[in-house]
Structures are given as C-alpha cells and as structure tokens.
mmCIF file of N, CA and C in Angstrom:
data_model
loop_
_atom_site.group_PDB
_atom_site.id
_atom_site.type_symbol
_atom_site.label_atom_id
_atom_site.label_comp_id
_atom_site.label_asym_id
_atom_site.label_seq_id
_atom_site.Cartn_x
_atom_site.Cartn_y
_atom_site.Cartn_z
ATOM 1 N N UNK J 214 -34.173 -23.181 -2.101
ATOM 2 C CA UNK J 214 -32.939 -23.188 -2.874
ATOM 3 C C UNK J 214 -32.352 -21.778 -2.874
ATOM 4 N N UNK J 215 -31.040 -21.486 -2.347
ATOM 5 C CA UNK J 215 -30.608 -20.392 -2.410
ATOM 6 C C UNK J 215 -30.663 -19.565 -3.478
ATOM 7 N N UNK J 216 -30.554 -18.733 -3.890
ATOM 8 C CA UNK J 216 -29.546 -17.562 -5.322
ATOM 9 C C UNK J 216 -29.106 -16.711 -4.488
ATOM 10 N N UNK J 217 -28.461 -16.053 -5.628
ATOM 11 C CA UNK J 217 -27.057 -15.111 -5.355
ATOM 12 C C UNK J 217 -26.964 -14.096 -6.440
ATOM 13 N N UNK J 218 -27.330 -13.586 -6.465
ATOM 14 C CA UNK J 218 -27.257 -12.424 -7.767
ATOM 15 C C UNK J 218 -26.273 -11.049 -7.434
ATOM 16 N N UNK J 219 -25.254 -11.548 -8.378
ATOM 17 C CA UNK J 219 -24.093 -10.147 -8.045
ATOM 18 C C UNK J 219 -24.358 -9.512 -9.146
ATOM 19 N N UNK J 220 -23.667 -7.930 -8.629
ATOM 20 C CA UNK J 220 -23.633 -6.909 -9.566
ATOM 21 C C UNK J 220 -22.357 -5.870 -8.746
ATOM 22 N N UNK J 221 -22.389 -4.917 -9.717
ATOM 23 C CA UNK J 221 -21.071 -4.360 -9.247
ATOM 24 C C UNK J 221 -20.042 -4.183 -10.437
ATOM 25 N N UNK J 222 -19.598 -5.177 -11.248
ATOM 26 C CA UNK J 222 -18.976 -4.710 -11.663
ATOM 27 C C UNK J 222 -18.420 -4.659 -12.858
ATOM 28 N N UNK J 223 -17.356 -4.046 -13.396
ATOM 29 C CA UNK J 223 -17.101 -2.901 -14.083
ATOM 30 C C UNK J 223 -16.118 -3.051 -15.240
ATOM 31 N N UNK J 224 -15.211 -2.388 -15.474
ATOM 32 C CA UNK J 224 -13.970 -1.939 -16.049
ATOM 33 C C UNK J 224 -13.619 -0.478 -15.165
ATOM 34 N N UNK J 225 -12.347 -0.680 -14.599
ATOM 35 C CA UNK J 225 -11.575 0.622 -13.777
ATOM 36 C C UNK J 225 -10.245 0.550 -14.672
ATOM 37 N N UNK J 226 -9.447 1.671 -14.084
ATOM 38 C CA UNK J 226 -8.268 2.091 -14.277
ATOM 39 C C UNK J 226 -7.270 1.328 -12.644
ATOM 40 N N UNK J 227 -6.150 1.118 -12.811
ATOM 41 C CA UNK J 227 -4.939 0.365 -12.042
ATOM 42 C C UNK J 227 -5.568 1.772 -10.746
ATOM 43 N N UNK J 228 -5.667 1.477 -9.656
ATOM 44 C CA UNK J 228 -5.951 1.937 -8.137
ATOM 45 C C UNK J 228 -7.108 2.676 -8.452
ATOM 46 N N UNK J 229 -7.760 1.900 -9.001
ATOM 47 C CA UNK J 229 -9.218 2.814 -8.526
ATOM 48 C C UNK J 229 -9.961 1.831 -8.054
ATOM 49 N N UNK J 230 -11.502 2.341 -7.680
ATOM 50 C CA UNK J 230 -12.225 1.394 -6.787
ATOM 51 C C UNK J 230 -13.371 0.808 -7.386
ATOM 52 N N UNK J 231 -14.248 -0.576 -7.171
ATOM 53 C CA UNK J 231 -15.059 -0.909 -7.166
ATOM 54 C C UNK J 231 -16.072 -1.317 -6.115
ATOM 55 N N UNK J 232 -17.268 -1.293 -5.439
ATOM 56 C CA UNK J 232 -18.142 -2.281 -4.935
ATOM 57 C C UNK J 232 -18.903 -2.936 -5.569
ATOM 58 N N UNK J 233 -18.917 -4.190 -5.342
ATOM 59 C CA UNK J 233 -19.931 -5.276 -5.512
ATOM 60 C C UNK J 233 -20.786 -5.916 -4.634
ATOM 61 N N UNK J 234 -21.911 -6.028 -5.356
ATOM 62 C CA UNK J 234 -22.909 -6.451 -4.337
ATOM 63 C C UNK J 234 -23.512 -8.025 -4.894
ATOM 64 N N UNK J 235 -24.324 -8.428 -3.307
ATOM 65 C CA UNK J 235 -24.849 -9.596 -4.033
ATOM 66 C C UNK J 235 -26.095 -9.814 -3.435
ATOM 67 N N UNK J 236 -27.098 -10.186 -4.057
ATOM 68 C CA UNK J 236 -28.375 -10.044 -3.408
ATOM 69 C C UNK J 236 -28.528 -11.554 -2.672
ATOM 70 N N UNK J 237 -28.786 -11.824 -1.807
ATOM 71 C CA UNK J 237 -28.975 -13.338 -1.265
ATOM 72 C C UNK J 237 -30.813 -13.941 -1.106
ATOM 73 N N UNK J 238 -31.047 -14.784 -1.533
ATOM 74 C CA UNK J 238 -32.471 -15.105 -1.084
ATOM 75 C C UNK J 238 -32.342 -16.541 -1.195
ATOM 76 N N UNK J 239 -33.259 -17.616 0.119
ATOM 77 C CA UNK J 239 -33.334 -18.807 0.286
ATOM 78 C C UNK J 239 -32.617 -18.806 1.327
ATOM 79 N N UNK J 240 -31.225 -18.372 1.864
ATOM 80 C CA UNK J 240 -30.296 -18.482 3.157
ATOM 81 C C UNK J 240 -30.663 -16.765 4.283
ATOM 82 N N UNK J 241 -30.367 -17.074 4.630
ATOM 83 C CA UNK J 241 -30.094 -15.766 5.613
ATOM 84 C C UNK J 241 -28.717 -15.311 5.293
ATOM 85 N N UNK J 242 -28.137 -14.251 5.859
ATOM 86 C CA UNK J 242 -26.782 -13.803 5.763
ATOM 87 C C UNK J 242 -26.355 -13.881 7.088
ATOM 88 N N UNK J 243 -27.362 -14.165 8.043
ATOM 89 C CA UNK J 243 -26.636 -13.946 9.792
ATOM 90 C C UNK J 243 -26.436 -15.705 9.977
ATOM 91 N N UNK J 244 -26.966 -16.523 9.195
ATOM 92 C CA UNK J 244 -26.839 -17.956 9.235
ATOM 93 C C UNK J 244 -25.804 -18.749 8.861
ATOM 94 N N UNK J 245 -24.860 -18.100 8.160
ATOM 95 C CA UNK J 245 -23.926 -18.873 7.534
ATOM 96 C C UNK J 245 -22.924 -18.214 7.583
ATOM 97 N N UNK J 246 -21.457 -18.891 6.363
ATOM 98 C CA UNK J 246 -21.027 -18.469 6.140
ATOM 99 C C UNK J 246 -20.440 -17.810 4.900
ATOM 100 N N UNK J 247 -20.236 -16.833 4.508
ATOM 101 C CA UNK J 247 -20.147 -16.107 2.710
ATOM 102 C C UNK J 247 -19.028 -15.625 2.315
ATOM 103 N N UNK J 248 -18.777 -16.252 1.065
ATOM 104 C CA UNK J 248 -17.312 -15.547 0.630
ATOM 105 C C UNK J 248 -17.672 -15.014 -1.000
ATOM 106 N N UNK J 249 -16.104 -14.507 -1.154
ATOM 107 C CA UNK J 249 -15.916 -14.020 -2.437
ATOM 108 C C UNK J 249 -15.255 -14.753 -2.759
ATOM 109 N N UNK J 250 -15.288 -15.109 -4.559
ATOM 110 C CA UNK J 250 -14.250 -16.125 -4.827
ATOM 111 C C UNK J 250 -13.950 -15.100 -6.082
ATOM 112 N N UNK J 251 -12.791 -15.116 -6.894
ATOM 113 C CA UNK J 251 -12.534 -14.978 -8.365
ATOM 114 C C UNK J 251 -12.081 -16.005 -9.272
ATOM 115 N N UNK J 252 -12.373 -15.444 -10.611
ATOM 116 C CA UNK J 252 -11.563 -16.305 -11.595
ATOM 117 C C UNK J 252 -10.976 -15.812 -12.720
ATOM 118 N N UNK J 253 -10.290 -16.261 -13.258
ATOM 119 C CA UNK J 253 -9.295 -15.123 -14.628
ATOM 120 C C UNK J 253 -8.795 -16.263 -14.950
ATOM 121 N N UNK J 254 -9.533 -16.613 -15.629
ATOM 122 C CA UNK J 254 -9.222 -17.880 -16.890
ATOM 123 C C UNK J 254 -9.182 -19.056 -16.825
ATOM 124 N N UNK J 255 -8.758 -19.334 -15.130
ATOM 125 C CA UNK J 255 -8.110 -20.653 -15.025
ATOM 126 C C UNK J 255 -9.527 -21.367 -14.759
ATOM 127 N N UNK J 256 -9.466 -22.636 -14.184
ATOM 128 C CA UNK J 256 -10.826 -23.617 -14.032
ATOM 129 C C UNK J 256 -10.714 -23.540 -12.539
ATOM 130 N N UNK J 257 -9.065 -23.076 -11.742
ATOM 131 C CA UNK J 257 -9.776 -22.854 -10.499
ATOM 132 C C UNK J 257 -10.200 -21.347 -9.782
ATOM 133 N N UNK J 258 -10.777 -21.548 -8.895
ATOM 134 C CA UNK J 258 -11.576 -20.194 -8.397
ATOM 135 C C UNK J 258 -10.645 -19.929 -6.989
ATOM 136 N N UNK J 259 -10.279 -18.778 -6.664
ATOM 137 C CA UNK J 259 -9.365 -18.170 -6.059
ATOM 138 C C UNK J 259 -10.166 -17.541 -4.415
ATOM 139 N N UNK J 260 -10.193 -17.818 -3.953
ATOM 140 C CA UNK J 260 -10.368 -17.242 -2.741
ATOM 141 C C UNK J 260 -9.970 -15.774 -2.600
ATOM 142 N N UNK J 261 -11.293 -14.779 -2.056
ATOM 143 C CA UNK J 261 -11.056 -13.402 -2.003
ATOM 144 C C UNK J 261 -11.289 -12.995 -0.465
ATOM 145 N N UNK J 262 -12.425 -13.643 0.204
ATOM 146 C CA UNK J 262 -12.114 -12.827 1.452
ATOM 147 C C UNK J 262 -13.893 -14.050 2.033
ATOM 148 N N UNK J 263 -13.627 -13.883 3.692
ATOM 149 C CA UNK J 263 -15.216 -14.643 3.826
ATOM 150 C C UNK J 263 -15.456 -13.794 5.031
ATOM 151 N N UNK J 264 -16.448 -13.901 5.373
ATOM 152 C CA UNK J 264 -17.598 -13.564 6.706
ATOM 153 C C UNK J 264 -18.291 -14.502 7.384
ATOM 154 N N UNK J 265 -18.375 -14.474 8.474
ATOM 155 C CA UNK J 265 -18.821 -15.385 9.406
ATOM 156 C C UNK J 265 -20.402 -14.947 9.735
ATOM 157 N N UNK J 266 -20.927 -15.891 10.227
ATOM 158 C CA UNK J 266 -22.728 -15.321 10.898
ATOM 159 C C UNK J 266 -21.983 -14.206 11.969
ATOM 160 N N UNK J 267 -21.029 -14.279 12.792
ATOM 161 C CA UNK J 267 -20.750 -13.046 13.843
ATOM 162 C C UNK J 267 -20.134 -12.102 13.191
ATOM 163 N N UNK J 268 -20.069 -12.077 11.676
ATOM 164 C CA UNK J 268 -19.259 -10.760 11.130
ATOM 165 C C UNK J 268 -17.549 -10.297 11.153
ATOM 166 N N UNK J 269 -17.148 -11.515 11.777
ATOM 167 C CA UNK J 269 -15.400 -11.438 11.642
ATOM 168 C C UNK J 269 -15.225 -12.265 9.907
ATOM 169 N N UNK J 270 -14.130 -11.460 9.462
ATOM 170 C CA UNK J 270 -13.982 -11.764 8.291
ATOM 171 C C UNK J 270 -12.805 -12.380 8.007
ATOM 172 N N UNK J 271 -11.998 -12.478 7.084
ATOM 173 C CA UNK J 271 -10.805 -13.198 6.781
ATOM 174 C C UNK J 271 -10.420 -13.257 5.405
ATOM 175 N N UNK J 272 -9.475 -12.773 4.961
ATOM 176 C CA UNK J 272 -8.628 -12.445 3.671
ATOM 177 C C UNK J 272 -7.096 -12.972 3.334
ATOM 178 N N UNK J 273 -7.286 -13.179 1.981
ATOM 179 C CA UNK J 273 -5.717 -14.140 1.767
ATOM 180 C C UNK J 273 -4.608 -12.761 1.956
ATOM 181 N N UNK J 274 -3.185 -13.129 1.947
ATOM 182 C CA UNK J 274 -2.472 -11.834 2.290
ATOM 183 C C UNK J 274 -2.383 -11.074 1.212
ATOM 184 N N UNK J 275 -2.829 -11.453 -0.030
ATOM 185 C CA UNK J 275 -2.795 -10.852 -1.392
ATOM 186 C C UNK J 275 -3.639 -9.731 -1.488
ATOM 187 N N UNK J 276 -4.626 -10.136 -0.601
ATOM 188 C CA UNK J 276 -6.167 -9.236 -0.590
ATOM 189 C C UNK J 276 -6.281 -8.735 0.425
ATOM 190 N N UNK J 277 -5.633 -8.436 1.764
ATOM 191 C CA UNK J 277 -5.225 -7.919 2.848
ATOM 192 C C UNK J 277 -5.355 -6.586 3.051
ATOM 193 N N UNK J 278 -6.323 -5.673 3.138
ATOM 194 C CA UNK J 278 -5.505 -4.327 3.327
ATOM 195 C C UNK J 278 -6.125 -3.480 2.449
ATOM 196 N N UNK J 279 -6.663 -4.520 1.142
ATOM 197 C CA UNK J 279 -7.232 -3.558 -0.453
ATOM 198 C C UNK J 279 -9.335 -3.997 -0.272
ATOM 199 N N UNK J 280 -9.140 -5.002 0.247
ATOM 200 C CA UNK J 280 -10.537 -4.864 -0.202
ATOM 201 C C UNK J 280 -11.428 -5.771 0.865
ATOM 202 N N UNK J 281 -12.641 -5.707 1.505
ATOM 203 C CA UNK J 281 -13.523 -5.033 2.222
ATOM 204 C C UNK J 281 -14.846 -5.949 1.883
ATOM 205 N N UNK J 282 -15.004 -7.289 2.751
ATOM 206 C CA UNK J 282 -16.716 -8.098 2.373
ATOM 207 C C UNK J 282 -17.290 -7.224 4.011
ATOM 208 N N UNK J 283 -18.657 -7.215 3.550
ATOM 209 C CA UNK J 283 -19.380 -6.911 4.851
ATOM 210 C C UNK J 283 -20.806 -7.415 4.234
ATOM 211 N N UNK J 284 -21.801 -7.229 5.072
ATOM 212 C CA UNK J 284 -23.231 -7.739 4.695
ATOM 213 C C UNK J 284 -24.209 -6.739 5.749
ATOM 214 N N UNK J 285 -25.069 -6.986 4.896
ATOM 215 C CA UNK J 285 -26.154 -6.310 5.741
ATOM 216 C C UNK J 285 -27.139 -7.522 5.878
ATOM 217 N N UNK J 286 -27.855 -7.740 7.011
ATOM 218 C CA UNK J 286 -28.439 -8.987 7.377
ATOM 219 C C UNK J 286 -29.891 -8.215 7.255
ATOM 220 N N UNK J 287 -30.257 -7.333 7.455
ATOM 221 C CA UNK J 287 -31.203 -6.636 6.907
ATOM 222 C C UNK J 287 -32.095 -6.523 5.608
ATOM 223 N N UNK J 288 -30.755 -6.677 4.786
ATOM 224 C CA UNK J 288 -31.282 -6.844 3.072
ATOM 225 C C UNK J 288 -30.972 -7.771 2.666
ATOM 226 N N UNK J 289 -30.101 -8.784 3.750
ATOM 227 C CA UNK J 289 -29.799 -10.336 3.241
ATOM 228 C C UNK J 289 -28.781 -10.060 1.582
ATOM 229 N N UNK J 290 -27.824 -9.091 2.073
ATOM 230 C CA UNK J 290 -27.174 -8.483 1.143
ATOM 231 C C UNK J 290 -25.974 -8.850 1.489
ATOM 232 N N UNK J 291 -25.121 -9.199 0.460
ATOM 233 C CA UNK J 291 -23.419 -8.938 0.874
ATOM 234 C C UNK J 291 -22.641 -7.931 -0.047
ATOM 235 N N UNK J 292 -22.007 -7.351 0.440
ATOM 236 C CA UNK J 292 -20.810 -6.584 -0.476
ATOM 237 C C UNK J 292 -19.162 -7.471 -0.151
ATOM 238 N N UNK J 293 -18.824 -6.255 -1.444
ATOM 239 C CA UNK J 293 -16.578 -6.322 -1.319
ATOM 240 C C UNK J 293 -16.827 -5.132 -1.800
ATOM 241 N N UNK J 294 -15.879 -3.937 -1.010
ATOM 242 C CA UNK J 294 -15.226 -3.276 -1.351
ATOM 243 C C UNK J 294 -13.900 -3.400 -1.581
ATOM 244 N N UNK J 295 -13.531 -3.094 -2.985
ATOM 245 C CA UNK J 295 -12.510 -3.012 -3.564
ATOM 246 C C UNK J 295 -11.490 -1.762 -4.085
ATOM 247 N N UNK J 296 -10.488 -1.484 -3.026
ATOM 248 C CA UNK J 296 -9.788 -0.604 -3.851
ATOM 249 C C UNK J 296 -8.298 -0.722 -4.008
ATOM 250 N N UNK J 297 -7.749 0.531 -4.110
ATOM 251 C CA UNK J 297 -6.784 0.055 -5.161
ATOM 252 C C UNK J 297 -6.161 -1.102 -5.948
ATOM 253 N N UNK J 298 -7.214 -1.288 -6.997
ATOM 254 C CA UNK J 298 -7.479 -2.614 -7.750
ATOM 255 C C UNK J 298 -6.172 -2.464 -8.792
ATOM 256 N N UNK J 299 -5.123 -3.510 -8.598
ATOM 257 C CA UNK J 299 -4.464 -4.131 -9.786
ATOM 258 C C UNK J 299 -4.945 -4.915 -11.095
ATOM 259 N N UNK J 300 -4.447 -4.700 -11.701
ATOM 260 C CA UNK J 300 -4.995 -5.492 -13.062
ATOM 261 C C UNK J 300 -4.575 -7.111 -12.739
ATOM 262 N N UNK J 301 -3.729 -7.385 -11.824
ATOM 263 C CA UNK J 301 -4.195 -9.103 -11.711
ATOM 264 C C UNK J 301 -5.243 -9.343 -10.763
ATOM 265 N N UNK J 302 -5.917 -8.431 -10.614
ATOM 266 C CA UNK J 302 -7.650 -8.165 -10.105
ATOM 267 C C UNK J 302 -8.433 -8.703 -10.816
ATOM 268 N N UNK J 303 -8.215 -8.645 -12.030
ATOM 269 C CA UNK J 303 -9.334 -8.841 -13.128
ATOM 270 C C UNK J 303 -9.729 -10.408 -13.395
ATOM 271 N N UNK J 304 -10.884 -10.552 -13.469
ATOM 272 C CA UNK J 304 -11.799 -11.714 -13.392
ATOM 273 C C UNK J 304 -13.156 -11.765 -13.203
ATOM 274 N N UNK J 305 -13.466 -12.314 -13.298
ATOM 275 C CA UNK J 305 -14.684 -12.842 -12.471
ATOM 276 C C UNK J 305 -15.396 -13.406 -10.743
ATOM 277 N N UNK J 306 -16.157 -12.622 -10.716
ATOM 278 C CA UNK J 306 -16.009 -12.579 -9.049
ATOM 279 C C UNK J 306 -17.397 -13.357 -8.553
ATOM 280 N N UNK J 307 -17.513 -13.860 -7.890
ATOM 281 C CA UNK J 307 -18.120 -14.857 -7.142
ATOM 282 C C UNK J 307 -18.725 -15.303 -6.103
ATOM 283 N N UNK J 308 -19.998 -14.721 -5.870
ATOM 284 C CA UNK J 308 -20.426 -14.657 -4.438
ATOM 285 C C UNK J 308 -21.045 -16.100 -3.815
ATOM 286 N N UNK J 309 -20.400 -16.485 -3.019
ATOM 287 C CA UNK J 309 -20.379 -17.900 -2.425
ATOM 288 C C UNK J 309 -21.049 -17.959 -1.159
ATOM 289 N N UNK J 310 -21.968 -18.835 -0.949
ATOM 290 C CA UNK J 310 -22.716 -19.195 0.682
ATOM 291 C C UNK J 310 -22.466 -20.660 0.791
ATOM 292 N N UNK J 311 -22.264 -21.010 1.789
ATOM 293 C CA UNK J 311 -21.808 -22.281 2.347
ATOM 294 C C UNK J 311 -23.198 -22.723 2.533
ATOM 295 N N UNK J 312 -23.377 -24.502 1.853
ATOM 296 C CA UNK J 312 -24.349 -25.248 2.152
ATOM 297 C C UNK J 312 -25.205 -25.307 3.484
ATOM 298 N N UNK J 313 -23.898 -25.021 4.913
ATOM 299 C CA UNK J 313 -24.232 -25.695 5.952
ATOM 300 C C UNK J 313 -24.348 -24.624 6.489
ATOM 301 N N UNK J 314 -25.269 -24.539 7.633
ATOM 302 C CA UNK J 314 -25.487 -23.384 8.319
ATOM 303 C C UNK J 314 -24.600 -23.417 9.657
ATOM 304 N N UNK J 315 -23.742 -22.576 10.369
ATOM 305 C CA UNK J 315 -23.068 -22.468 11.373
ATOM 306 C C UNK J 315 -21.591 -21.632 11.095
ATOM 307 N N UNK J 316 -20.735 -21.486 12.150
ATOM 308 C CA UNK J 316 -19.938 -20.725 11.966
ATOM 309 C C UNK J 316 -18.493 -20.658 11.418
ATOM 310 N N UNK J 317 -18.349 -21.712 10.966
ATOM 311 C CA UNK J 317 -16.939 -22.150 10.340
ATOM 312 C C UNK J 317 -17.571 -21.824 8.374
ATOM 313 N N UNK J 318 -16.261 -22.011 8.179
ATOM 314 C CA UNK J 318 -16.309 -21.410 6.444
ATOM 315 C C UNK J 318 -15.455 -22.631 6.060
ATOM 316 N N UNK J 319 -15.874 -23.723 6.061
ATOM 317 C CA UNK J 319 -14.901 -24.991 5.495
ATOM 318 C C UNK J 319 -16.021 -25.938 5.073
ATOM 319 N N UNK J 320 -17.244 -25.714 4.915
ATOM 320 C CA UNK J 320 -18.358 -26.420 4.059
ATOM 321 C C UNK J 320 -18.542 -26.546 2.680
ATOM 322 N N UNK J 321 -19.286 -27.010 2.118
ATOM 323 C CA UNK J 321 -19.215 -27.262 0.476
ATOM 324 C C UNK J 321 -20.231 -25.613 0.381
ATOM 325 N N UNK J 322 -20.058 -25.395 -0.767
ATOM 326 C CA UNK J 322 -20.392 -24.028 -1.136
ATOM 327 C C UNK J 322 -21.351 -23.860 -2.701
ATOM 328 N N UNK J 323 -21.898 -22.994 -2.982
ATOM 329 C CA UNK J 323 -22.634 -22.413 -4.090
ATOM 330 C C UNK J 323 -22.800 -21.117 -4.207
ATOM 331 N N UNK J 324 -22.177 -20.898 -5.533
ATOM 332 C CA UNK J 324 -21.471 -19.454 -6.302
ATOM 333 C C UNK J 324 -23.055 -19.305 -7.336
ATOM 334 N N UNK J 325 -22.940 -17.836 -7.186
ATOM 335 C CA UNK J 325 -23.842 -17.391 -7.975
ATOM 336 C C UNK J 325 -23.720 -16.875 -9.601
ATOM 337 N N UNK J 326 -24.026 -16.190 -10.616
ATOM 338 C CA UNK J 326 -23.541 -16.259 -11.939
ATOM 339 C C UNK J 326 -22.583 -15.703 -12.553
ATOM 340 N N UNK J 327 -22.093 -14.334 -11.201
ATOM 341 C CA UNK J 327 -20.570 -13.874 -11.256
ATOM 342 C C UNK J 327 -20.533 -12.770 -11.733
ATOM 343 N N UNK J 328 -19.860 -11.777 -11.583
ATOM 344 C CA UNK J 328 -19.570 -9.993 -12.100
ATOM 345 C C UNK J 328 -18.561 -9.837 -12.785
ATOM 346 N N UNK J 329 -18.397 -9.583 -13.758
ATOM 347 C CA UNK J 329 -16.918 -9.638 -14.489
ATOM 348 C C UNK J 329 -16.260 -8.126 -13.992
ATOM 349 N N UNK J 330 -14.999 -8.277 -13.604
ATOM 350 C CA UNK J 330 -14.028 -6.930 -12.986
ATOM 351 C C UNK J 330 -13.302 -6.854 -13.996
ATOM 352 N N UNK J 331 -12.825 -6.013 -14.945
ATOM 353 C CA UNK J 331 -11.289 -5.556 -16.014
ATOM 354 C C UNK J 331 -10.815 -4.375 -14.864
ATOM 355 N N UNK J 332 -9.239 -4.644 -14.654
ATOM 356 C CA UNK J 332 -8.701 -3.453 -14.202
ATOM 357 C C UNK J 332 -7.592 -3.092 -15.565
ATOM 358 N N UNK J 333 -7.877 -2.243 -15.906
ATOM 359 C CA UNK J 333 -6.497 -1.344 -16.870
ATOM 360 C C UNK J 333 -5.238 -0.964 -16.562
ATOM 361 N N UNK J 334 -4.199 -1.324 -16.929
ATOM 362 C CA UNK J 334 -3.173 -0.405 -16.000
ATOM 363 C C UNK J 334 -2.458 1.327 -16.877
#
C-alpha cells in the first residue's frame, strides 16, 4: 500500500519561495506517474503540475513558469519548487501517485495527508 508523506510547508510573504517535499514508500517514483494537486476551500482539488516515470513534466498555464515538481528516484522522493508565490497560492497541497503503473498521468490516483501553504500579500 503506498504513502505519501509531505512536508514543506509554510506561511511566506506575496513572491517569496517555498519547497515541498514528499516522501514516497510502497510505489517507486521511476514507475509511475506523480502530481501535485491543491486545495483552498473548495471540495475540488486543483491540478498543480505532474511527472512522468521519464521525467517530462507538465503544468497548468497558471503554474507555468513559477513552480518546479522533480523527484529523485533514489530517495523515492518528490518535490515542487515554488516561487514567486501569490496568495491565490494558498491551500493545501497534495502529493498524488497514480494507481497504475506506466507512463500516462490519466489513472485514478491517491493523495497523501497534505501541507498547508498561506501566502501573505
């Protein structure tokens, strides 16, 4: 059975930075595929950015440019770097591995217990 244990994060000020990490055990990180998700209040969870087993990634255009998943397959670790964080940043963040093992990111998924982000402006 997988887990996912994030950490990382914080309370910042409007353009400053965070990383978050997530520890993975039960999956591999070179096996699948892993995303970030957020949430800020609502019941749905927002798509932040994913990684493939070959390490090409993919981000909504909102998140384009500011912030940064990579993994180390080594420590069966994933990160997001996050910077210049807006305050509609703020939420809860969500480290996600896809049920199915292979290279597409369109499988059913499981989020781990989540990092709460406040950005200030």
């Amino acid at each position: 059975q997988v887990q996912l244990v994030e950490s990382g994060g914080g309370s910042v000020q409007a353009r400053g930075s965070l990383r978050l990490s997530c520890a993975v055990s039960g999956y591999t990180t070179s096996s699948r595929c892993f995303r970030w998700f957020r949430q800020n209040g609502g019941i749905q969870l927002e798509w932040v950015a994913s990684i493939r087993p070959d390490g090409s990634t993919s981000y909504p255009d909102s998140i384009k440019g500011r912030f940064t998943i990579s993994k180390d397959n080594a420590k069966n670790s994933l990160f997001l770097q996050m910077n210049d964080l807006k305050p509609e940043d703020t939420g809860m963040y969500y480290c996600a591995a896809d049920s199915v093992a292979g290279l597409l990111c369109n499988n059913p998924y499981q989020v781990g217990q989540g990092t709460q982000v406040t950005v200030s402006s």
